[in-house]
Short mmCIF file of C-alpha atoms and ligand atoms in Angstrom, two decimals:
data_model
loop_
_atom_site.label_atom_id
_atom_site.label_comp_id
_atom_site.label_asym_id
_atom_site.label_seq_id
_atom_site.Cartn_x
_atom_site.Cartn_y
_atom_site.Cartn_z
CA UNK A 98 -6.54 6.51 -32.85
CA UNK A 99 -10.15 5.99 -32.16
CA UNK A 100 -12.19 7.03 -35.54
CA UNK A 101 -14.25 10.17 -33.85
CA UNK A 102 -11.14 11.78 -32.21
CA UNK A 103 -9.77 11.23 -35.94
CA UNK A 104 -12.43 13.05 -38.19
CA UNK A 105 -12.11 16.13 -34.55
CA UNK A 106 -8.68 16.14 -35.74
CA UNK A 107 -6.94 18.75 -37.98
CA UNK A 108 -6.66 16.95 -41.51
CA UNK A 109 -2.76 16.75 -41.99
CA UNK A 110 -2.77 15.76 -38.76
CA UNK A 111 -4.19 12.13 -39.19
CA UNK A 112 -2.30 9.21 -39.47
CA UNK A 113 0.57 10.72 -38.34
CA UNK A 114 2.29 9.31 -35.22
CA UNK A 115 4.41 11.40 -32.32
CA UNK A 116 8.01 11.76 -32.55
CA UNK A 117 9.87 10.13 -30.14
CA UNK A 118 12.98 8.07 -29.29
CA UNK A 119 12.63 4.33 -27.37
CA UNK A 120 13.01 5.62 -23.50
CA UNK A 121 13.76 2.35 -22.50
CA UNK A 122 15.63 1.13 -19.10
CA UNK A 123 18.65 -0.02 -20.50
CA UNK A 124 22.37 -0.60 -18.92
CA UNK A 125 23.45 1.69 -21.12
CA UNK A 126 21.35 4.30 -23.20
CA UNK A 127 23.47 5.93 -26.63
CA UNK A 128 20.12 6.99 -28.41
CA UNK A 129 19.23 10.69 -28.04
CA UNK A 130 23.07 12.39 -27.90
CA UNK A 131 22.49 13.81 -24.38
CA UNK A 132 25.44 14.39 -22.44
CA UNK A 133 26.05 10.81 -20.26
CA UNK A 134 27.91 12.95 -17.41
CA UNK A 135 25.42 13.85 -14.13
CA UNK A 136 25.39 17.29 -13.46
CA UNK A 137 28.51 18.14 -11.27
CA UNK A 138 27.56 18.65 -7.40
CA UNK A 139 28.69 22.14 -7.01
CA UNK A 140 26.49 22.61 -9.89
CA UNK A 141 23.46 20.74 -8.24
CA UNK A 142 23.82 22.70 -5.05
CA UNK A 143 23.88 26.35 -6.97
CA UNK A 144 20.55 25.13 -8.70
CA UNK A 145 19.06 24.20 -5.78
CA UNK A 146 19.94 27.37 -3.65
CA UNK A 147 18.60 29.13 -6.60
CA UNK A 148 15.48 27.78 -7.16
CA UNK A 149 15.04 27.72 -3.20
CA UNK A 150 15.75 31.55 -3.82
CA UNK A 151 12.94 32.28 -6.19
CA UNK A 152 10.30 29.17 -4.69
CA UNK A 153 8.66 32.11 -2.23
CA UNK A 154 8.05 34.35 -5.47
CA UNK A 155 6.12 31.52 -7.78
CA UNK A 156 3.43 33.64 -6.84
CA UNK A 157 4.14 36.04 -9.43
CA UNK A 158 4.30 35.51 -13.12
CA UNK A 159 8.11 35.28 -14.00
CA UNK A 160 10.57 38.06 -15.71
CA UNK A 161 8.76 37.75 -19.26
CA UNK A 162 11.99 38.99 -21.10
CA UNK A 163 14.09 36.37 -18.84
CA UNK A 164 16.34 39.95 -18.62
CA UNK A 165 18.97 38.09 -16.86
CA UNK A 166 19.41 34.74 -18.49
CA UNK A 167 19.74 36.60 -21.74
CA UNK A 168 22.36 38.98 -20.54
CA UNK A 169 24.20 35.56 -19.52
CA UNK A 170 23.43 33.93 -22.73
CA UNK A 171 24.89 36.74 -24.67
CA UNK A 172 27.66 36.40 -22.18
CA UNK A 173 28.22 32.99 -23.41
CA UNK A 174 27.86 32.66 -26.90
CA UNK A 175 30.69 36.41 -26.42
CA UNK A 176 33.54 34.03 -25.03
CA UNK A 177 33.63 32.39 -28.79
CA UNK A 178 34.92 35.59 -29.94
CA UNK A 179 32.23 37.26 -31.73
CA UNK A 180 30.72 39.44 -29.34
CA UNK A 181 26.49 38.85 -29.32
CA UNK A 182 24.47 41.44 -27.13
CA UNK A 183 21.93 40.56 -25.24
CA UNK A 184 18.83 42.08 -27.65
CA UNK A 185 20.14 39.77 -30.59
CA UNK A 186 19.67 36.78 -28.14
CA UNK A 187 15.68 34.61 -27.78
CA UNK A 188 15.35 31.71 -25.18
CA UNK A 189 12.61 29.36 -25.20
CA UNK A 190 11.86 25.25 -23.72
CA UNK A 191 14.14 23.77 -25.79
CA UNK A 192 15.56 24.47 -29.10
CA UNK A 193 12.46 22.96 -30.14
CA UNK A 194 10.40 25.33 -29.27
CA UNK A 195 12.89 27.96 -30.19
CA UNK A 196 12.28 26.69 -33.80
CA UNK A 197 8.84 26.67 -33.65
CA UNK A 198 8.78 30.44 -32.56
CA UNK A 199 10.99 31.14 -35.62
CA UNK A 200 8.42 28.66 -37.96
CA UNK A 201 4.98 30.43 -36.23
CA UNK A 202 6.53 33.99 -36.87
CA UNK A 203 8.09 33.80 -40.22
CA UNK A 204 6.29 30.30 -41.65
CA UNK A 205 3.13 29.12 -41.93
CA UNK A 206 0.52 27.74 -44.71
CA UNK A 207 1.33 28.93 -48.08
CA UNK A 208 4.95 29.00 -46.89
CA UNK A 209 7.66 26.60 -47.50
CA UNK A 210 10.96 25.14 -45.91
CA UNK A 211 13.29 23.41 -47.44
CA UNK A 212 16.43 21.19 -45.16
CA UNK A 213 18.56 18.97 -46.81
CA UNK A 214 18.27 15.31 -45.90
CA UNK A 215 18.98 13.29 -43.87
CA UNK A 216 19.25 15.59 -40.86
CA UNK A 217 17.34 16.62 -38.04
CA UNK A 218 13.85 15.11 -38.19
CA UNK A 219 12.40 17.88 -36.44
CA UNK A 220 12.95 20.35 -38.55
CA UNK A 221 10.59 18.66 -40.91
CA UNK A 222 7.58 17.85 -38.01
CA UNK A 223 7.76 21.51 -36.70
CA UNK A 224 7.71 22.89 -40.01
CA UNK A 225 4.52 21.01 -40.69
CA UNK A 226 2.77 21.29 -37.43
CA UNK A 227 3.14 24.97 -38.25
CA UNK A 228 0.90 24.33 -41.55
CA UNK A 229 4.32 25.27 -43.23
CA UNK A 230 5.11 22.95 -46.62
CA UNK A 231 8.45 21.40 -46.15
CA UNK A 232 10.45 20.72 -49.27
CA UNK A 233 13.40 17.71 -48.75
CA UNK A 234 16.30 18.54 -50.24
CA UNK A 235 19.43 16.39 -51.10
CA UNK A 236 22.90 15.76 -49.64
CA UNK A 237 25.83 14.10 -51.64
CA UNK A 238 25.55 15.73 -54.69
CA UNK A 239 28.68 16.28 -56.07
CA UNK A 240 30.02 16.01 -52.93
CA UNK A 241 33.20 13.63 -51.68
CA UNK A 242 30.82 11.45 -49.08
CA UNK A 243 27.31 10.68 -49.27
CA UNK A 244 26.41 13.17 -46.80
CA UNK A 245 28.30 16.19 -47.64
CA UNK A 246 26.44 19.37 -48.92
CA UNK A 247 28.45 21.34 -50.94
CA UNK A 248 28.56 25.26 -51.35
CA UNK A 249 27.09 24.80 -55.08
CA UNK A 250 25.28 21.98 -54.53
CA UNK A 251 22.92 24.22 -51.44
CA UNK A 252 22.93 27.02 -53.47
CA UNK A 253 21.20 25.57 -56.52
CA UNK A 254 18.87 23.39 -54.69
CA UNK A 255 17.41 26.53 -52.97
CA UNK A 256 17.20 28.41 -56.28
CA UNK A 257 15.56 25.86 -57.69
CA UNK A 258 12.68 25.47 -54.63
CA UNK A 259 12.69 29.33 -53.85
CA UNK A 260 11.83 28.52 -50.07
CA UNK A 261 10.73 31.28 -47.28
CA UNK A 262 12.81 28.81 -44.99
CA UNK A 263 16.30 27.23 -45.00
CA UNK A 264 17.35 25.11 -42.01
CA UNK A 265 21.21 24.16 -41.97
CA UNK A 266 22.24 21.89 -39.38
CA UNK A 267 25.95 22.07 -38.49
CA UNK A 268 27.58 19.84 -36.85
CA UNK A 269 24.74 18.09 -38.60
CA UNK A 270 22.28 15.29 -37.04
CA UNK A 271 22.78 12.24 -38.05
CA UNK A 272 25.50 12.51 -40.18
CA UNK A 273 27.79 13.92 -37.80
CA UNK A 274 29.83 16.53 -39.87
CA UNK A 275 29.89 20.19 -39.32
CA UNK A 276 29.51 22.48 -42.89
CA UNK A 277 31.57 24.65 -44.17
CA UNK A 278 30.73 28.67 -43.61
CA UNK A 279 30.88 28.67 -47.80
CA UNK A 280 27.75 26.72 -47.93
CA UNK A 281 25.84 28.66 -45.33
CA UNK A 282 27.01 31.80 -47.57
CA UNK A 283 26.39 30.59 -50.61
CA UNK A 284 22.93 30.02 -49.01
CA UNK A 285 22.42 33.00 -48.03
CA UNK A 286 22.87 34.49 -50.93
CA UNK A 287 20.84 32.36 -53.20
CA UNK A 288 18.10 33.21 -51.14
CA UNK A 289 17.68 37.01 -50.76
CA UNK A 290 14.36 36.74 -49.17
CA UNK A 291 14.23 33.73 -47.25
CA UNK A 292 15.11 33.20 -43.01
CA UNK A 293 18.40 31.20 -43.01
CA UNK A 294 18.08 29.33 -39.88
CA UNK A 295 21.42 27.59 -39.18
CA UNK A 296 21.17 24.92 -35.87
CA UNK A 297 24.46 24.32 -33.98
CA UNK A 298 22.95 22.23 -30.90
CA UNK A 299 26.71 20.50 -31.31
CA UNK A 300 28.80 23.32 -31.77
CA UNK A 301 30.91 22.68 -28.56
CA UNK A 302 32.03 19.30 -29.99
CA UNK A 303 32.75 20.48 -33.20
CA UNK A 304 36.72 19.56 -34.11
CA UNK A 305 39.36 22.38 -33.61
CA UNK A 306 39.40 25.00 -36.28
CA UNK A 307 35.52 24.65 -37.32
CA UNK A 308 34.03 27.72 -37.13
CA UNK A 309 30.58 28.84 -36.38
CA UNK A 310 28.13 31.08 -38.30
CA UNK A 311 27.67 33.53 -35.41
CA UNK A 312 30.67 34.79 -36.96
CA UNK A 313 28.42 35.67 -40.09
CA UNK A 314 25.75 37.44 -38.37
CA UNK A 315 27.24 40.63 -38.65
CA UNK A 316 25.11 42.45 -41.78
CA UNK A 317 22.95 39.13 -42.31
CA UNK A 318 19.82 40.27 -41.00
CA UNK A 319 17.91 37.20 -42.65
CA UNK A 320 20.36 34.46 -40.81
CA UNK A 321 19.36 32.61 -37.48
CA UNK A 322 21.94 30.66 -35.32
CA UNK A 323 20.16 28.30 -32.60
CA UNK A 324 21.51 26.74 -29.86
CA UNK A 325 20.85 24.57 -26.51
CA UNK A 326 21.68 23.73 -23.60
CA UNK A 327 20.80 20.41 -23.93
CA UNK A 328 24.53 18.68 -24.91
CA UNK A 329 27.17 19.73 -24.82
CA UNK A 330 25.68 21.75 -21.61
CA UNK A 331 24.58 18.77 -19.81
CA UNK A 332 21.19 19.96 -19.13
CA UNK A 333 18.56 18.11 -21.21
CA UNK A 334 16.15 17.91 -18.38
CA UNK A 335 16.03 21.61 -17.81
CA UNK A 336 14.80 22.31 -21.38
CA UNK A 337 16.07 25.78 -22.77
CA UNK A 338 17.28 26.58 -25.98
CA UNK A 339 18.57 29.94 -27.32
CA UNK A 340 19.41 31.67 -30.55
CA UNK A 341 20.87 34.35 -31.64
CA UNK A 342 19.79 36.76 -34.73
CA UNK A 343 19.35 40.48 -36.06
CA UNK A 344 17.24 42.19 -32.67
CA UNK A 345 14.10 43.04 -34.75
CA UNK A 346 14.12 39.65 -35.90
CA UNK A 347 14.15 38.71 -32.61
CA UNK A 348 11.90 41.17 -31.58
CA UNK A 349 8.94 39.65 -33.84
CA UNK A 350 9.74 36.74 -31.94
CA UNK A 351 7.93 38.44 -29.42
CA UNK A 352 4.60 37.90 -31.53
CA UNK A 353 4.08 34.29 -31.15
CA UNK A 354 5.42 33.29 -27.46
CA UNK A 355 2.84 32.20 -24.90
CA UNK A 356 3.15 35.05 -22.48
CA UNK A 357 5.48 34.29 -19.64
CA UNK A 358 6.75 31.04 -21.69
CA UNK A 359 9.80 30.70 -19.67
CA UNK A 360 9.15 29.51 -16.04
CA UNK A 361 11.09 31.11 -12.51
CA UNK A 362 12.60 27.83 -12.13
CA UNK A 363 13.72 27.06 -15.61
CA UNK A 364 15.36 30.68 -15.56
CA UNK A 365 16.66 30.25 -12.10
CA UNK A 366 18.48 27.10 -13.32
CA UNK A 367 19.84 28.32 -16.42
CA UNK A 368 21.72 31.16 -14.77
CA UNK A 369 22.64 28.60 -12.17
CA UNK A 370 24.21 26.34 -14.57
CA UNK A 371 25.57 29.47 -16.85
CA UNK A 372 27.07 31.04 -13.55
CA UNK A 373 29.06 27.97 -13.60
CA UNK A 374 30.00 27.29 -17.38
CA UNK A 375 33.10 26.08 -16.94
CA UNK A 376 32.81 22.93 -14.89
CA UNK A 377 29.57 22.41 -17.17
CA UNK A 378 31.60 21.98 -20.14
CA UNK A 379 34.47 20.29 -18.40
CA UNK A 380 33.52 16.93 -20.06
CA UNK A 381 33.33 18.06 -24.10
CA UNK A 382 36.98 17.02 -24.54
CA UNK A 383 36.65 13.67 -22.75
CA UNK A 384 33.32 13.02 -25.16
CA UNK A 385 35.55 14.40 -28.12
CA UNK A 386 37.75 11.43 -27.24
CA UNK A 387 35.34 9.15 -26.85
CA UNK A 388 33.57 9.81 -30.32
CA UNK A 389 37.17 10.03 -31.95
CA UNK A 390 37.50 6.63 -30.41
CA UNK A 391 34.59 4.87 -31.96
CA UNK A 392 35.64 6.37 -35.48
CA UNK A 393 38.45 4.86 -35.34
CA UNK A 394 37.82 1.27 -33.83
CA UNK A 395 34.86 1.25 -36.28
CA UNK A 396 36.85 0.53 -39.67
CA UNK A 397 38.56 -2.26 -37.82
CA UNK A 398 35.24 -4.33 -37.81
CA UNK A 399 34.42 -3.44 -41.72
CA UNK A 400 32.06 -1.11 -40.52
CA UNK A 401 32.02 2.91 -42.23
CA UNK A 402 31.82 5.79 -39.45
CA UNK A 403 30.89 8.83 -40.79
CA UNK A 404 33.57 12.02 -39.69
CA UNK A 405 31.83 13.25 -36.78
CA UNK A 406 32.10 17.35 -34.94
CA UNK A 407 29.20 15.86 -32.73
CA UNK A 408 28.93 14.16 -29.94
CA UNK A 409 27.83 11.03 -31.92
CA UNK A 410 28.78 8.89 -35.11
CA UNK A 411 26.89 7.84 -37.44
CA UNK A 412 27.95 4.27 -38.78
CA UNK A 413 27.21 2.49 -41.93
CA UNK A 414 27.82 -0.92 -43.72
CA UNK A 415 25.05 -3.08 -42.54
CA UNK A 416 22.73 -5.45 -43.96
CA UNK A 417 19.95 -4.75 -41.88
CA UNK A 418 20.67 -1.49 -39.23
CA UNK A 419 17.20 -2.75 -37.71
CA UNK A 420 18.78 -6.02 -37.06
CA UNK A 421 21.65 -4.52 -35.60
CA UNK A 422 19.64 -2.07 -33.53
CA UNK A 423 17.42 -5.05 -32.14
CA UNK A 424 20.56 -7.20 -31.36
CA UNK A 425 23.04 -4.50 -29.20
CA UNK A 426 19.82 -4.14 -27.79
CA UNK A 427 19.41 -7.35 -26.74
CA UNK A 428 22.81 -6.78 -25.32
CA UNK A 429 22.20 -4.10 -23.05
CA UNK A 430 23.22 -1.10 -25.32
CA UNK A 431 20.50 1.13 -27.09
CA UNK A 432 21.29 3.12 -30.02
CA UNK A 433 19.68 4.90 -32.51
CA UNK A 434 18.27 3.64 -36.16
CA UNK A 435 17.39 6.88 -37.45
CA UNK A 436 16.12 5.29 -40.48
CA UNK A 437 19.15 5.65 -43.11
CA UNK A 438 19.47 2.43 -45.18
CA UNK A 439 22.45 0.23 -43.57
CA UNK A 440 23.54 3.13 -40.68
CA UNK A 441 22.71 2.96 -36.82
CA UNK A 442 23.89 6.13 -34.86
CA UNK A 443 25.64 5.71 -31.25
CA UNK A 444 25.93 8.52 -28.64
CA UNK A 445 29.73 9.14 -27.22
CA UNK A 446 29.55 8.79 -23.60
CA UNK A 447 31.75 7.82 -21.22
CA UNK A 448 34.84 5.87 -21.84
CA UNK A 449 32.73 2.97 -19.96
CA UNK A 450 29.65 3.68 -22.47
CA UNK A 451 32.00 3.48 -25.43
CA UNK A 452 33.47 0.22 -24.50
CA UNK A 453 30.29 -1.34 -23.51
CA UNK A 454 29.13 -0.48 -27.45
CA UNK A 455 32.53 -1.57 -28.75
CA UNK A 456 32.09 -4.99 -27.10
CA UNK A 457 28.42 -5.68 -28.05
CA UNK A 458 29.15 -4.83 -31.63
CA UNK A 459 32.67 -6.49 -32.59
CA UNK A 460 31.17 -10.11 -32.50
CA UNK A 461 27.89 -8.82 -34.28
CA UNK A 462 30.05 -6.93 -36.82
CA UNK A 463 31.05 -10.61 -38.81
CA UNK A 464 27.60 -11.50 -39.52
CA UNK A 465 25.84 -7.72 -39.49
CA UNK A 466 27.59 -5.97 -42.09
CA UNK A 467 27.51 -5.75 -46.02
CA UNK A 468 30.13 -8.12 -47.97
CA UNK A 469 32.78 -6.27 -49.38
CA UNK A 470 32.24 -4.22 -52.47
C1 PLP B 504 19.19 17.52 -29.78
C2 PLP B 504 18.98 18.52 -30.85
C3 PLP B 504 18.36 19.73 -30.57
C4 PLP B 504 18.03 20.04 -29.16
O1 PLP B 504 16.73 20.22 -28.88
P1 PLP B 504 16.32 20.81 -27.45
O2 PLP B 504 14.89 21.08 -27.69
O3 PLP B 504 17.13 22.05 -27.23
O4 PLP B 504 16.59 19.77 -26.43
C5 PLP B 504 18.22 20.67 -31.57
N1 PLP B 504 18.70 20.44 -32.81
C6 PLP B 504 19.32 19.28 -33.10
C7 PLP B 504 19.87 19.09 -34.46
C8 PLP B 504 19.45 18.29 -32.14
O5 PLP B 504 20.04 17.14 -32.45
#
């Protein structure tokens, strides 16, 4: 950055650089977890005919309280089981900015979040671009694997740092593994006056029988579940991400938006895509078996996959993940080094996808990972 911009700039701002994954042209692209399957056709024609529907009307500002895509979001996040109404729901561009609503409202300086690394390296950057200090906690203490967080292990860790904020990520990026509803009590609980955000982004790929902490909301006015449509949905592009919480705590929400923060069209093709939920998720099982795939082919090679509810695995073993990264590169496949000592992460994809990655790593694998212990 040129020097006078610098000194203009805010002063934890400099010498930071923007977050951002490679988006390079590559044969095939396993780096940022989006959902490799186009959007179905029907699917494409009901967004179009809906945004043709509201085009005339861009005239006007749009529905501020997105009334209808909430109702439908509610809708959605009700076929789980636990029944969410539409004033406990919030929308917003992307989960993303979802959090940063939550981290404007209920952060801020002389505040403090704490998340428990490694896991989603936003949580950190929007924390601190909210002048909110964010405290890194620890996974794999006293756990089985290095990444687990453990009920006792959470609980302590926030006693100890007394945070305003908790972020939870579960199915969690980059490990992979979804937490148990113990430590997300146990949380809770330790905390009796901090926001307990918990982000499920990959709760539709989680493995059968793993529950999520909507089903806790119920008398937990403090706890925050977020959501998005941008995986398991198949709609990265369209950018909206939703949570669901207490209704005054979503109500202060309210606070902080940019009026009218949700455009016509990214409303309009929400619902479109909601109206038709069914063929949207029609390809979470086939990614499921894709993922399950590359944990199992992985120990074959003498490489360590990490259990994965996601719609990735994170994979360790490796001398040098950089090296690794650089070389299925060169051989047509990105993935992700998200900057763990000795683990790359790969996207599941399509069955195509997955074998591509499989084929570009098992001759690396020989010369790329660690000796045996
Ligand atoms: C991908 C991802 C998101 C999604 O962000 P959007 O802004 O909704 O696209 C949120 N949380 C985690 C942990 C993610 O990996």
């Amino acid at each position: 950055m040129r020097s006078d911009i610098e000194a203009l700039l805010r002063p934890d701002l400099r010498g930071r650089s923007a977050y951002g994954a490679p988006q390079l042209d590559v044969p095939v692209a396993l780096n940022t977890n989006e959902n490799s399957y186009a959007v179905p056709p029907v699917v494409v024609a009901a967004i179009t005919d809906a945004v043709a529907a509201i085009a005339g009307g861009l005239n006007r500002y749009p529905d501020r309280e997105f009334t209808a895509l909430r109702s439908a979001l509610a809708a959605y996040l009700s076929r789980s089981g636990t029944a969410v109404g539409s004033e406990a729901v919030w929308a917003a561009n992307g989960s993303n900015e979802v959090l940063l609503h939550l981290l404007q409202a209920f952060g801020g300086p002389g505040r403090t979040a704490l998340g428990f690394t490694p896991a989603y390296s936003m949580h950190p950057i929007i924390t601190t671009t909210t002048g909110t200090t964010w405290v890194d906690g620890m996974r794999g203490l006293g756990a089985e694997g290095r990444f687990d967080l453990t009920a006792a292990s959470a609980a302590q860790q926030v006693t100890t740092h007394r945070p305003d904020i908790v972020f939870l990520c579960s199915p969690n990026n980059p490990t992979g593994t979804a937490l148990g509803l113990d430590v997300v009590e146990a949380v809770y609980a330790a905390a009796p006056h901090a926001l307990v955000v918990v982000d499920e982004a990959y709760a539709e790929f989680a493995r059968v029988g793993t529950p999520s902490a909507l089903t806790l909301l119920a008398g937990r006015p403090r706890l925050v579940v977020t959501r998005t449509m941008s995986k398991a949905f198949a709609l990265a592009g369209a950018r909206l991400g939703y949570l669901a919480a207490d209704p005054d705590l979503v109500d202060a929400l309210r606070l902080v938006r940019m009026p009218y923060h949700l455009s016509s069209q990214t409303q309009a093709v929400a619902l479109a895509a909601l109206a038709h939920t069914d063929l949207m998720l029609d390809t979470v099982e086939a990614i499921k078996a894709e993922r399950d795939r590359i944990v199992a082919a992985l120990p074959s090679m003498g490489l360590t996959p990490v259990p994965s509810d996601a719609n990735f695995v994170l994979f360790g073993h490796l001398t040098d993940a950089a090296a690794t990264w650089r070389a299925l590169l060169d051989a047509g496949v990105l993935v992700r080094d998200v900057g763990v000592p000795h683990y790359l992460r790969v996207t599941a994809g399509t069955p195509q996808e997955t074998t591509a990655f499989l084929d570009a790593l098992a001759p690396l694998a020989p010369t790329h990972r660690l000796e045996a212990p």
